Structures are given as C-alpha cells and as structure tokens.
Backbone as ProteinMPNN parsed JSONL, in Angstrom:
{"seq_chain_A": "MPRVGLTPEQVVDHALALVDEQGPEALTLAAVAARAKVATPSLYKHVSGGLAELRRLIAVRVTEELADRLAEAALGRSGDEAVAAVLRAYHAYATEHPHRYAALPQAPQQDEDLASAAARLVGVIVAVLRGYGLEGSEVIHAARTFRSLAHGFAALSAAGGFQLAEDLGETQERMITVMTAGLRDWPR", "coords_chain_A": {"N_chain_A": [[-13.336, -43.46, 7.631], [-12.612, -40.597, 5.705], [-14.881, -39.039, 3.366], [-14.323, -39.682, -0.026], [-12.727, -37.273, -1.933], [-13.649, -35.13, -0.428], [-12.253, -32.597, 1.401], [-10.587, -30.972, 4.19], [-10.28, -28.305, 3.362], [-12.317, -28.034, 1.498], [-14.491, -28.378, 3.161], [-14.293, -26.016, 4.606], [-14.754, -24.274, 2.465], [-17.475, -24.86, 1.94], [-18.546, -24.04, 4.39], [-17.913, -21.3, 4.365], [-19.423, -20.474, 2.16], [-21.963, -20.849, 3.184], [-21.9, -19.009, 5.333], [-21.533, -16.643, 3.856], [-23.988, -16.54, 2.472], [-25.991, -16.689, 4.483], [-25.135, -15.54, 6.828], [-23.077, -15.329, 9.842], [-24.365, -16.464, 12.043], [-25.737, -18.589, 11.054], [-24.004, -20.644, 10.851], [-23.52, -23.883, 11.443], [-22.6, -27.231, 12.285], [-24.361, -29.098, 11.235], [-25.615, -27.683, 9.155], [-23.446, -27.17, 7.472], [-22.686, -29.785, 6.879], [-24.944, -30.624, 5.466], [-24.719, -29.014, 3.177], [-22.346, -30.072, 2.184], [-23.148, -32.56, 1.633], [-22.899, -34.757, 3.377], [-23.102, -36.816, 6.318], [-23.642, -35.293, 9.481], [-21.963, -36.237, 11.714], [-19.817, -37.227, 10.237], [-18.353, -35.038, 9.469], [-16.496, -34.583, 11.426], [-14.387, -36.163, 10.723], [-13.069, -34.671, 8.94], [-12.81, -32.186, 10.061], [-11.655, -32.174, 12.89], [-11.964, -30.886, 15.369], [-14.553, -30.017, 15.589], [-17.168, -27.53, 15.601], [-15.811, -25.34, 16.726], [-13.222, -25.694, 15.729], [-13.794, -25.44, 13.01], [-14.62, -22.773, 12.893], [-12.169, -21.595, 13.545], [-10.627, -22.365, 11.328], [-12.008, -20.973, 9.363], [-11.472, -18.346, 10.172], [-8.696, -18.271, 9.743], [-8.632, -18.644, 6.938], [-10.06, -16.372, 6.017], [-8.423, -14.312, 6.943], [-6.118, -14.87, 5.476], [-7.153, -14.512, 2.876], [-7.737, -11.747, 2.913], [-5.158, -10.739, 3.342], [-3.942, -11.614, 0.955], [-5.434, -10.103, -0.89], [-4.705, -7.483, -0.175], [-1.934, -7.555, -0.577], [-1.825, -8.001, -3.324], [-2.974, -5.611, -4.204], [-1.028, -3.783, -3.414], [1.157, -4.46, -4.912], [3.777, -3.506, -6.979], [3.44, -0.853, -6.452], [4.017, 2.202, -4.605], [4.368, 4.443, -1.787], [1.953, 7.067, -1.704], [0.277, 6.02, -3.687], [0.332, 3.254, -3.182], [-0.74, 3.143, -0.574], [-3.311, 4.167, -1.053], [-4.324, 2.208, -2.815], [-4.257, -0.091, -1.211], [-5.953, 0.627, 0.913], [-8.353, 0.923, -0.52], [-8.657, -1.702, -1.456], [-8.93, -3.099, 0.942], [-11.347, -2.055, 1.933], [-13.028, -2.855, -0.164], [-12.921, -5.665, 0.03], [-14.166, -6.071, 2.535], [-16.737, -5.03, 2.073], [-17.633, -6.545, -0.059], [-17.701, -9.05, 1.074], [-19.202, -9.086, 3.662], [-20.006, -10.777, 5.807], [-17.967, -12.644, 5.988], [-15.898, -10.89, 6.58], [-16.617, -10.15, 9.122], [-15.771, -12.354, 10.505], [-13.102, -12.005, 10.786], [-10.489, -11.997, 12.959], [-9.694, -9.47, 15.3], [-7.87, -9.194, 17.258], [-4.718, -10.355, 18.613], [-3.972, -13.842, 18.266], [-3.653, -17.068, 19.837], [-3.319, -19.222, 18.259], [-1.238, -20.889, 15.981], [-1.402, -21.014, 13.107], [-3.264, -19.007, 12.56], [-1.987, -16.812, 13.713], [0.219, -16.648, 12.03], [-0.997, -16.023, 9.553], [-2.14, -13.574, 10.244], [0.165, -12.114, 10.822], [1.251, -11.942, 8.293], [-0.71, -10.396, 7.015], [-0.555, -7.956, 8.486], [2.079, -7.477, 7.9], [2.033, -6.77, 5.179], [0.833, -4.265, 5.319], [2.702, -2.891, 6.925], [4.941, -2.992, 5.233], [4.092, -1.335, 3.137], [3.889, 1.067, 4.529], [6.509, 1.532, 5.237], [7.491, 2.674, 3.007], [7.323, 5.337, 3.433], [9.482, 5.969, 4.857], [9.321, 5.162, 7.458], [10.227, 3.546, 10.426], [10.984, 1.163, 13.05], [9.427, 1.953, 16.155], [7.818, 3.943, 15.106], [6.763, 2.998, 12.656], [5.1, 1.083, 13.647], [3.236, 2.607, 15.125], [2.121, 3.986, 12.965], [1.078, 1.833, 11.504], [-0.9, 0.954, 13.272], [-2.559, 3.186, 13.206], [-3.292, 3.167, 10.501], [-4.605, 0.637, 10.331], [-6.73, 1.09, 12.113], [-8.143, 3.119, 10.809], [-8.712, 1.841, 8.34], [-10.134, -0.478, 9.19], [-12.253, 0.655, 10.688], [-13.658, 2.198, 8.76], [-14.268, 0.196, 6.897], [-15.743, -1.681, 8.452], [-17.941, -0.136, 9.316], [-19.038, 0.544, 6.826], [-19.649, -2.02, 5.764], [-21.577, -2.808, 7.563], [-23.623, -1.159, 6.919], [-23.571, 1.36, 7.986], [-23.342, 3.955, 7.05], [-25.556, 6.152, 6.131], [-26.249, 8.616, 5.117], [-26.809, 10.915, 2.381], [-24.533, 11.716, 0.948], [-21.899, 10.818, -1.298], [-20.355, 7.739, -0.814], [-17.992, 6.818, -1.951], [-16.65, 9.204, -2.44], [-16.216, 10.018, 0.171], [-14.453, 7.987, 0.923], [-12.251, 8.589, -0.732], [-11.488, 11.041, 0.339], [-10.779, 10.222, 2.883], [-8.556, 8.656, 2.246], [-6.892, 10.68, 1.278], [-6.487, 12.149, 3.635], [-5.13, 10.204, 5.148], [-2.793, 9.69, 3.591], [-1.64, 12.253, 3.502], [-1.151, 12.616, 6.194], [0.728, 10.597, 6.619], [2.846, 11.491, 5.018], [3.569, 13.691, 6.464], [4.319, 12.698, 8.895], [4.71, 12.702, 12.412], [7.888, 12.788, 13.902]], "CA_chain_A": [[-12.568, -42.932, 6.519], [-13.259, -39.426, 5.113], [-15.471, -39.211, 2.044], [-13.38, -39.439, -1.105], [-12.942, -36.003, -2.597], [-13.945, -34.065, 0.521], [-11.062, -32.226, 2.166], [-10.866, -29.886, 5.14], [-10.407, -27.056, 2.613], [-13.664, -28.011, 0.918], [-15.422, -28.15, 4.271], [-14.239, -24.576, 4.844], [-15.452, -23.66, 1.333], [-18.915, -24.998, 2.197], [-18.875, -23.202, 5.543], [-17.874, -19.899, 3.948], [-20.587, -20.232, 1.302], [-23.097, -20.73, 4.103], [-21.748, -17.728, 6.027], [-21.796, -15.587, 2.874], [-25.405, -16.506, 2.118], [-26.944, -16.589, 5.593], [-24.552, -14.864, 7.979], [-22.325, -16.199, 10.748], [-25.248, -17.172, 12.975], [-26.23, -19.801, 10.39], [-22.935, -21.649, 10.82], [-23.62, -25.052, 12.313], [-22.063, -28.422, 11.624], [-25.439, -29.726, 10.47], [-25.828, -26.921, 7.925], [-22.278, -27.413, 6.611], [-22.794, -31.177, 6.426], [-25.983, -30.676, 4.437], [-24.137, -28.432, 1.948], [-21.304, -30.99, 1.701], [-23.815, -33.831, 1.35], [-22.383, -35.803, 4.256], [-23.743, -36.844, 7.632], [-22.991, -34.368, 10.413], [-20.823, -36.831, 12.419], [-18.672, -37.471, 9.367], [-17.536, -33.821, 9.365], [-15.399, -34.688, 12.383], [-13.266, -36.814, 10.039], [-12.415, -33.625, 8.162], [-12.593, -31.065, 10.979], [-11.713, -32.963, 14.127], [-12.33, -30.085, 16.538], [-15.947, -29.601, 15.532], [-17.525, -26.17, 15.205], [-14.734, -24.428, 17.131], [-12.152, -25.859, 14.745], [-14.268, -24.883, 11.749], [-14.529, -21.309, 13.036], [-10.747, -21.263, 13.49], [-10.213, -22.498, 9.93], [-12.613, -19.842, 8.648], [-10.701, -17.145, 10.526], [-7.421, -18.357, 9.03], [-8.889, -18.44, 5.506], [-10.448, -14.974, 5.788], [-7.221, -13.504, 7.142], [-5.263, -15.106, 4.298], [-7.785, -13.865, 1.727], [-7.534, -10.306, 3.009], [-3.726, -10.502, 3.116], [-3.722, -11.762, -0.493], [-6.044, -8.956, -1.575], [-3.895, -6.29, 0.085], [-0.637, -7.731, -1.236], [-2.05, -7.802, -4.754], [-3.205, -4.183, -4.411], [0.218, -3.046, -3.191], [2.186, -4.919, -5.841], [4.241, -2.548, -7.976], [3.102, 0.514, -6.05], [4.668, 2.686, -3.393], [3.905, 5.736, -1.3], [0.52, 7.376, -1.691], [-0.435, 5.105, -4.584], [0.196, 1.972, -2.483], [-1.684, 3.324, 0.532], [-4.658, 4.293, -1.624], [-4.732, 0.914, -3.361], [-4.485, -1.026, -0.107], [-7.183, 1.039, 1.607], [-9.492, 0.575, -1.378], [-8.794, -3.165, -1.464], [-9.42, -3.475, 2.267], [-12.765, -1.713, 1.955], [-13.73, -3.692, -1.14], [-13.079, -7.011, 0.584], [-15.162, -6.046, 3.618], [-18.088, -4.784, 1.58], [-18.006, -7.681, -0.908], [-17.872, -10.225, 1.937], [-19.381, -8.554, 5.021], [-20.081, -11.818, 6.833], [-16.596, -13.16, 6.145], [-15.111, -9.866, 7.252], [-16.965, -10.22, 10.547], [-15.03, -13.478, 11.086], [-11.698, -11.634, 10.862], [-10.129, -11.639, 14.338], [-9.031, -8.174, 15.398], [-6.873, -9.268, 18.326], [-3.77, -11.463, 18.434], [-4.479, -15.162, 18.602], [-2.666, -18.049, 20.273], [-3.237, -20.228, 17.222], [-0.065, -20.673, 15.13], [-1.81, -20.728, 11.732], [-3.915, -17.7, 12.541], [-0.947, -15.812, 13.989], [1.014, -16.53, 10.808], [-1.802, -15.298, 8.567], [-2.26, -12.197, 10.728], [1.48, -11.477, 10.649], [1.368, -11.641, 6.861], [-1.613, -9.277, 6.761], [0.055, -6.752, 9.053], [3.325, -7.283, 7.173], [1.745, -6.029, 3.947], [0.594, -2.877, 5.722], [3.984, -2.337, 7.376], [5.794, -2.809, 4.049], [3.608, -0.14, 2.445], [4.203, 2.236, 5.355], [7.96, 1.767, 5.202], [7.728, 3.549, 1.863], [7.367, 6.711, 3.939], [10.679, 6.089, 5.684], [8.995, 4.872, 8.855], [10.886, 2.357, 10.971], [10.885, 0.983, 14.505], [8.13, 2.19, 16.788], [6.993, 4.824, 14.275], [5.996, 2.218, 11.688], [4.044, 0.413, 14.426], [2.187, 3.61, 15.362], [1.466, 4.236, 11.678], [0.284, 0.642, 11.168], [-2.102, 0.997, 14.113], [-3.408, 4.241, 12.659], [-3.793, 2.653, 9.233], [-5.576, -0.426, 10.593], [-7.92, 1.686, 12.724], [-8.866, 3.804, 9.748], [-9.205, 0.852, 7.379], [-11.158, -1.319, 9.815], [-13.421, 1.453, 11.038], [-14.41, 2.524, 7.551], [-14.769, -1.053, 6.319], [-16.77, -2.269, 9.315], [-19.134, 0.703, 9.253], [-19.614, 0.387, 5.484], [-20.211, -3.367, 5.639], [-22.762, -2.888, 8.423], [-24.625, -0.192, 6.468], [-23.542, 2.453, 8.942], [-23.312, 5.273, 6.412], [-26.859, 6.28, 5.478], [-26.488, 9.95, 4.57], [-26.845, 10.925, 0.921], [-23.24, 11.997, 0.317], [-21.289, 9.67, -1.954], [-19.406, 7.013, 0.029], [-16.719, 6.796, -2.661], [-15.991, 10.499, -2.187], [-15.737, 9.945, 1.557], [-13.268, 7.128, 0.919], [-11.136, 9.322, -1.332], [-11.056, 12.048, 1.322], [-10.102, 9.476, 3.935], [-7.247, 8.303, 1.699], [-6.108, 11.917, 1.259], [-6.098, 12.439, 5.026], [-4.13, 9.212, 5.564], [-1.52, 9.889, 2.892], [-1.066, 13.522, 3.963], [-0.633, 12.364, 7.537], [1.956, 9.791, 6.519], [3.929, 12.34, 4.483], [3.934, 14.656, 7.503], [4.274, 11.907, 10.13], [5.573, 13.253, 13.47], [9.043, 11.936, 14.192]], "C_chain_A": [[-13.301, -41.724, 5.942], [-13.786, -39.72, 3.721], [-14.435, -38.853, 0.981], [-13.736, -38.114, -1.765], [-13.282, -34.861, -1.664], [-12.716, -33.829, 1.379], [-11.44, -31.185, 3.211], [-11.044, -28.538, 4.432], [-11.794, -26.929, 1.999], [-14.727, -27.827, 1.989], [-15.461, -26.655, 4.587], [-14.94, -23.831, 3.705], [-16.967, -23.699, 1.549], [-19.349, -24.088, 3.348], [-18.9, -21.724, 5.156], [-19.044, -19.553, 3.027], [-21.839, -20.046, 2.155], [-23.066, -19.38, 4.816], [-22.057, -16.576, 5.073], [-23.283, -15.431, 2.599], [-26.312, -16.149, 3.289], [-26.402, -15.887, 6.828], [-23.913, -15.843, 8.943], [-23.193, -16.982, 11.729], [-25.796, -18.456, 12.372], [-25.205, -20.929, 10.403], [-23.147, -22.712, 11.897], [-23.004, -26.222, 11.559], [-23.134, -29.086, 10.763], [-25.65, -29.002, 9.135], [-24.668, -27.135, 6.944], [-22.332, -28.829, 6.054], [-23.835, -31.3, 5.32], [-25.458, -30.119, 3.112], [-23.127, -29.387, 1.325], [-21.862, -32.356, 1.331], [-23.166, -35.002, 2.09], [-23.186, -35.764, 5.546], [-22.949, -35.948, 8.581], [-21.821, -35.022, 11.149], [-19.594, -37.05, 11.534], [-17.826, -36.215, 9.145], [-16.34, -33.88, 10.309], [-14.187, -35.404, 11.785], [-12.446, -35.789, 9.262], [-12.033, -32.417, 9.019], [-12.737, -31.632, 12.385], [-12.165, -32.182, 15.358], [-13.734, -29.529, 16.5], [-16.118, -28.148, 15.111], [-16.431, -25.173, 15.581], [-13.577, -24.493, 16.138], [-12.555, -25.26, 13.399], [-14.216, -23.358, 11.787], [-13.072, -20.848, 12.96], [-10.249, -21.312, 12.051], [-10.788, -21.379, 9.069], [-11.821, -18.574, 8.927], [-9.354, -17.126, 9.806], [-7.634, -18.036, 7.554], [-9.199, -16.973, 5.213], [-9.234, -14.056, 5.95], [-6.275, -13.653, 5.963], [-5.841, -14.431, 3.056], [-7.544, -12.359, 1.744], [-6.063, -9.957, 2.783], [-3.394, -10.604, 1.629], [-4.237, -10.541, -1.245], [-5.197, -7.702, -1.39], [-2.543, -6.377, -0.607], [-0.765, -7.495, -2.732], [-2.241, -6.319, -5.063], [-1.911, -3.381, -4.305], [1.28, -3.342, -4.241], [2.504, -3.857, -6.897], [3.939, -1.102, -7.639], [3.911, 0.907, -4.823], [4.048, 4.015, -2.995], [2.397, 5.873, -1.312], [-0.286, 6.401, -2.548], [-0.668, 3.751, -3.91], [-0.819, 2.076, -1.35], [-3.109, 3.384, 0.0], [-5.162, 2.94, -2.122], [-5.06, -0.077, -2.249], [-5.746, -0.65, 0.668], [-8.421, 0.704, 0.777], [-9.735, -0.936, -1.384], [-9.36, -3.67, -0.141], [-10.936, -3.252, 2.329], [-13.567, -2.61, 1.016], [-13.945, -5.101, -0.596], [-14.194, -7.029, 1.631], [-16.571, -5.847, 3.099], [-18.562, -5.875, 0.614], [-18.353, -8.913, -0.075], [-18.107, -9.788, 3.386], [-19.425, -9.619, 6.11], [-18.727, -12.472, 7.047], [-15.767, -12.16, 6.94], [-15.384, -9.877, 8.757], [-16.223, -11.351, 11.254], [-13.536, -13.178, 11.23], [-11.352, -11.235, 12.295], [-9.369, -10.315, 14.363], [-7.944, -8.155, 16.476], [-5.919, -10.428, 18.061], [-4.35, -12.78, 18.936], [-3.333, -16.081, 19.012], [-2.421, -19.111, 19.208], [-2.097, -19.913, 16.251], [-0.446, -20.31, 13.697], [-2.429, -19.342, 11.615], [-2.907, -16.587, 12.797], [-0.08, -15.586, 12.752], [0.272, -15.736, 9.742], [-1.936, -13.829, 8.96], [-0.941, -11.444, 10.565], [1.691, -11.096, 9.186], [0.507, -10.433, 6.493], [-1.002, -7.961, 7.254], [1.364, -6.437, 8.319], [3.141, -6.521, 5.875], [1.581, -4.549, 4.275], [1.905, -2.209, 6.123], [4.906, -2.083, 6.182], [5.382, -1.557, 3.28], [4.019, 1.112, 3.219], [5.699, 2.54, 5.398], [8.361, 2.626, 4.003], [7.755, 5.019, 2.243], [8.577, 6.926, 4.847], [10.431, 5.812, 7.154], [9.638, 3.554, 9.27], [10.596, 2.27, 12.46], [9.496, 1.236, 15.039], [7.23, 3.079, 15.934], [6.182, 4.045, 13.246], [4.877, 1.442, 12.394], [2.895, 1.381, 14.712], [1.412, 3.888, 14.07], [0.596, 3.053, 11.269], [-0.993, 0.598, 12.005], [-3.089, 2.044, 13.602], [-4.08, 3.77, 11.381], [-4.881, 1.605, 9.461], [-6.854, 0.119, 11.206], [-8.78, 2.372, 11.678], [-9.501, 2.798, 8.789], [-10.334, 0.023, 7.978], [-12.41, -0.524, 10.136], [-14.295, 1.749, 9.832], [-15.034, 1.279, 6.94], [-15.912, -1.627, 7.145], [-18.06, -1.454, 9.271], [-19.82, 0.585, 7.896], [-20.322, -0.952, 5.348], [-21.498, -3.518, 6.449], [-23.868, -1.931, 7.987], [-24.683, 1.026, 7.348], [-23.538, 3.851, 8.354], [-24.582, 5.45, 5.585], [-27.118, 7.654, 4.874], [-26.268, 9.941, 3.064], [-25.485, 11.135, 0.259], [-22.597, 10.706, -0.167], [-20.211, 9.032, -1.074], [-18.029, 6.928, -0.63], [-15.945, 8.089, -2.457], [-15.455, 10.548, -0.762], [-14.459, 9.121, 1.617], [-12.065, 7.865, 0.339], [-10.616, 10.397, -0.385], [-10.303, 11.375, 2.474], [-8.689, 9.101, 3.48], [-6.346, 9.531, 1.677], [-5.624, 12.282, 2.653], [-4.991, 11.481, 5.469], [-2.792, 9.482, 4.889], [-0.859, 11.203, 3.304], [-0.459, 13.347, 5.35], [0.65, 11.549, 7.513], [3.13, 10.606, 5.978], [4.438, 13.317, 5.523], [3.946, 13.979, 8.876], [5.191, 12.526, 11.181], [6.698, 12.27, 13.818], [9.765, 12.435, 15.421]], "O_chain_A": [[-14.507, -41.807, 5.707], [-13.227, -40.535, 2.987], [-13.754, -37.833, 1.089], [-14.891, -37.866, -2.111], [-13.208, -33.704, -2.079], [-12.2, -34.753, 2.008], [-12.508, -30.581, 3.121], [-11.863, -27.72, 4.851], [-12.377, -25.844, 1.983], [-15.751, -27.188, 1.748], [-16.532, -26.092, 4.81], [-15.648, -22.855, 3.954], [-17.654, -22.694, 1.362], [-20.397, -23.447, 3.28], [-19.794, -20.984, 5.566], [-19.594, -18.455, 3.111], [-22.671, -19.183, 1.872], [-24.082, -18.689, 4.894], [-22.763, -15.638, 5.442], [-23.783, -14.31, 2.502], [-27.28, -15.405, 3.128], [-27.146, -15.663, 7.783], [-24.17, -17.045, 8.878], [-22.793, -18.049, 12.193], [-26.272, -19.325, 13.102], [-25.516, -22.052, 10.006], [-22.975, -22.462, 13.091], [-22.902, -26.195, 10.333], [-22.836, -29.582, 9.677], [-25.843, -29.646, 8.103], [-24.882, -27.264, 5.739], [-22.05, -29.042, 4.875], [-23.617, -32.013, 4.341], [-25.721, -30.684, 2.051], [-23.047, -29.509, 0.103], [-21.154, -33.204, 0.788], [-22.92, -36.069, 1.527], [-23.871, -34.781, 5.827], [-21.725, -35.863, 8.485], [-20.752, -34.413, 11.212], [-18.465, -37.056, 12.024], [-16.691, -36.318, 8.678], [-15.293, -33.296, 10.028], [-13.075, -35.262, 12.294], [-11.273, -36.016, 8.964], [-11.058, -31.72, 8.735], [-13.81, -31.573, 12.986], [-12.699, -32.772, 16.297], [-14.075, -28.656, 17.299], [-15.308, -27.608, 14.357], [-16.157, -24.248, 14.816], [-13.021, -23.463, 15.756], [-11.733, -24.639, 12.726], [-13.808, -22.726, 10.812], [-12.784, -19.81, 12.365], [-9.536, -20.414, 11.604], [-10.127, -20.895, 8.15], [-11.533, -17.809, 8.007], [-8.924, -16.082, 9.317], [-6.892, -17.237, 6.982], [-8.659, -16.399, 4.268], [-9.051, -13.124, 5.167], [-5.694, -12.67, 5.501], [-5.099, -13.841, 2.27], [-7.193, -11.765, 0.724], [-5.759, -8.978, 2.101], [-2.652, -9.777, 1.101], [-3.56, -10.011, -2.126], [-4.991, -6.945, -2.338], [-2.059, -5.389, -1.159], [0.097, -6.859, -3.339], [-1.73, -5.824, -6.068], [-1.725, -2.404, -5.031], [2.203, -2.55, -4.431], [1.62, -3.379, -7.608], [4.163, -0.215, -8.463], [4.424, 0.054, -4.099], [3.305, 4.629, -3.761], [1.662, 4.942, -0.981], [-1.392, 6.007, -2.18], [-1.742, 3.165, -4.05], [-1.661, 1.193, -1.185], [-4.007, 2.734, 0.534], [-6.31, 2.574, -1.869], [-6.038, -0.818, -2.345], [-6.526, -1.528, 1.039], [-9.428, 0.251, 1.321], [-10.878, -1.39, -1.323], [-10.19, -4.579, -0.128], [-11.697, -4.137, 2.722], [-14.655, -3.069, 1.364], [-15.028, -5.668, -0.744], [-15.06, -7.904, 1.608], [-17.511, -6.438, 3.631], [-19.765, -6.104, 0.486], [-19.194, -9.721, -0.469], [-17.29, -10.092, 4.255], [-18.937, -9.392, 7.216], [-18.378, -12.818, 8.176], [-15.03, -12.531, 7.853], [-14.482, -9.642, 9.562], [-16.061, -11.314, 12.473], [-12.785, -14.01, 11.741], [-11.868, -10.236, 12.796], [-8.495, -10.081, 13.527], [-7.186, -7.19, 16.578], [-6.274, -11.377, 17.362], [-5.114, -12.817, 19.9], [-2.191, -15.897, 18.591], [-1.416, -19.821, 19.259], [-2.003, -18.792, 15.752], [0.134, -19.386, 13.127], [-2.144, -18.601, 10.675], [-2.971, -15.534, 12.163], [0.309, -14.454, 12.464], [0.858, -14.867, 9.097], [-1.854, -12.944, 8.108], [-0.937, -10.266, 10.208], [2.25, -10.04, 8.888], [0.944, -9.555, 5.749], [-0.946, -6.978, 6.515], [1.713, -5.27, 8.138], [3.992, -5.714, 5.503], [2.128, -3.687, 3.587], [2.184, -1.086, 5.705], [5.582, -1.055, 6.135], [6.239, -0.801, 2.822], [4.448, 2.101, 2.624], [6.096, 3.691, 5.579], [9.434, 3.228, 3.989], [8.171, 5.858, 1.443], [8.677, 7.949, 5.524], [11.239, 6.185, 8.003], [9.589, 2.569, 8.534], [10.034, 3.191, 13.053], [8.505, 0.793, 14.458], [6.006, 2.982, 16.024], [5.03, 4.391, 12.984], [3.831, 1.177, 11.801], [1.726, 1.027, 14.562], [0.187, 4.008, 14.09], [-0.502, 3.242, 10.745], [-2.055, 0.241, 11.494], [-4.298, 1.814, 13.572], [-5.284, 3.948, 11.197], [-5.952, 1.675, 8.858], [-7.947, -0.332, 10.863], [-10.002, 2.22, 11.667], [-10.686, 2.896, 8.469], [-11.375, -0.16, 7.346], [-13.52, -0.991, 9.879], [-15.513, 1.576, 9.873], [-16.19, 1.3, 6.515], [-16.941, -2.018, 6.593], [-19.15, -2.021, 9.196], [-21.048, 0.531, 7.824], [-21.457, -1.017, 4.876], [-22.398, -4.265, 6.065], [-24.931, -1.889, 8.607], [-25.728, 1.667, 7.454], [-23.712, 4.83, 9.08], [-24.669, 4.951, 4.463], [-28.12, 7.836, 4.183], [-25.607, 9.046, 2.537], [-25.311, 10.757, -0.9], [-22.724, 9.652, 0.455], [-19.273, 9.703, -0.644], [-17.01, 6.963, 0.06], [-14.722, 8.07, -2.317], [-14.363, 11.063, -0.522], [-13.496, 9.505, 2.281], [-10.964, 7.765, 0.881], [-9.409, 10.63, -0.323], [-9.311, 11.906, 2.972], [-7.736, 9.218, 4.25], [-5.166, 9.441, 2.017], [-4.473, 12.682, 2.828], [-4.02, 11.904, 6.097], [-1.759, 9.499, 5.559], [0.364, 11.257, 3.442], [0.618, 13.869, 5.637], [1.558, 11.792, 8.309], [4.266, 10.438, 6.42], [5.597, 13.73, 5.481], [3.626, 14.602, 9.889], [6.34, 12.847, 10.876], [6.464, 11.075, 14.0], [10.768, 11.849, 15.828]]}, "name": "protein", "num_of_chains": 1, "seq": "MPRVGLTPEQVVDHALALVDEQGPEALTLAAVAARAKVATPSLYKHVSGGLAELRRLIAVRVTEELADRLAEAALGRSGDEAVAAVLRAYHAYATEHPHRYAALPQAPQQDEDLASAAARLVGVIVAVLRGYGLEGSEVIHAARTFRSLAHGFAALSAAGGFQLAEDLGETQERMITVMTAGLRDWPR"}
C-alpha cells in the first residue's frame, strides 16, 4: 500500500527539487526516496515504471509548466506584444530552471501524456503566430522558426554560453525585434 499522503505528483515534486538542486545526473530512485522519506522499493508503488517512468513524468510536468508560462504570457496580448512576451517567458523559464529545461523533450514522443502537453505548448506558439495572419504550412514554418530562436537563445543562456560583456537583455530585445519584423514581413 502506498504511504498515506504520498502521491505520484509529490514523487515528481521531490524529483524536480532534486534535479533543480543537483542537476539531472543526480536523479536516482534512491535519492528521490530519501527526499520523500520512504524506502526506495516503495517508490514503485507510486511510480510503477521506476526511473524511466519518473523521467517521463518529469518531462510531462516540465512541458506543462512551460506551456502554462507561455499561455500566461500571451494572455490578453496579440501581435508583436504577444511574441515579445512569449519569448521573454520562454527564456525566463529556461534560465530560472536550467536543469528542468534540460528535461524538456525537443522531439515528438510516443507517450500520450507527453504528446498532449507538447501539443499544448506548440499550440500556444501557433495561436500567437496566427495573429500575423499565418495559416496552413506558413504557420508551421513560422512556429519552427520561433521555436528554434526561442530554444537556441534559452539553451545557450541556461548553459552560460553567452560570456561577452554586452548586456544579454539587450541581445534578447534585438532578437525579439528581428523575430517580430520577420513575422510582419513573412514571405507568403
């Protein structure tokens, strides 16, 4: 019987706290069990697929968190303002939670829960881009461009890849200007 009060969601909470503090390489069932104050074998009562299942649940949670953050940023905005807000929110999430961000799958997954969370994440981006009158294959090309820009900047920032003295915030604002100008003048 699972420990009273411990849920799979709480197991994921403990796992994410561990990842946040020590990085993804620290994620083991023993370490999560120690944080949850349970014996390692008892985690299987909450996460039946072991470490692989826990990693899957983390990926789902991180994807949902990022989708929530982007949706909140886009709320009530459109056009350039929405794009800027979503790009800033994307970057903020990755730099606030670099180890979580590293757990974000970048390729389609066979898992139904993860595919649903990823569809929601991409759906937020597509909805923002439709504000530029993009539809069909053009909105897909724009979404790929947007994701490449957002992920590249976020991943490099989170990894400490920008070491030159120029202000990173200014770089981000220029990147946003390039993206919004490109969307306003999108080739059709």
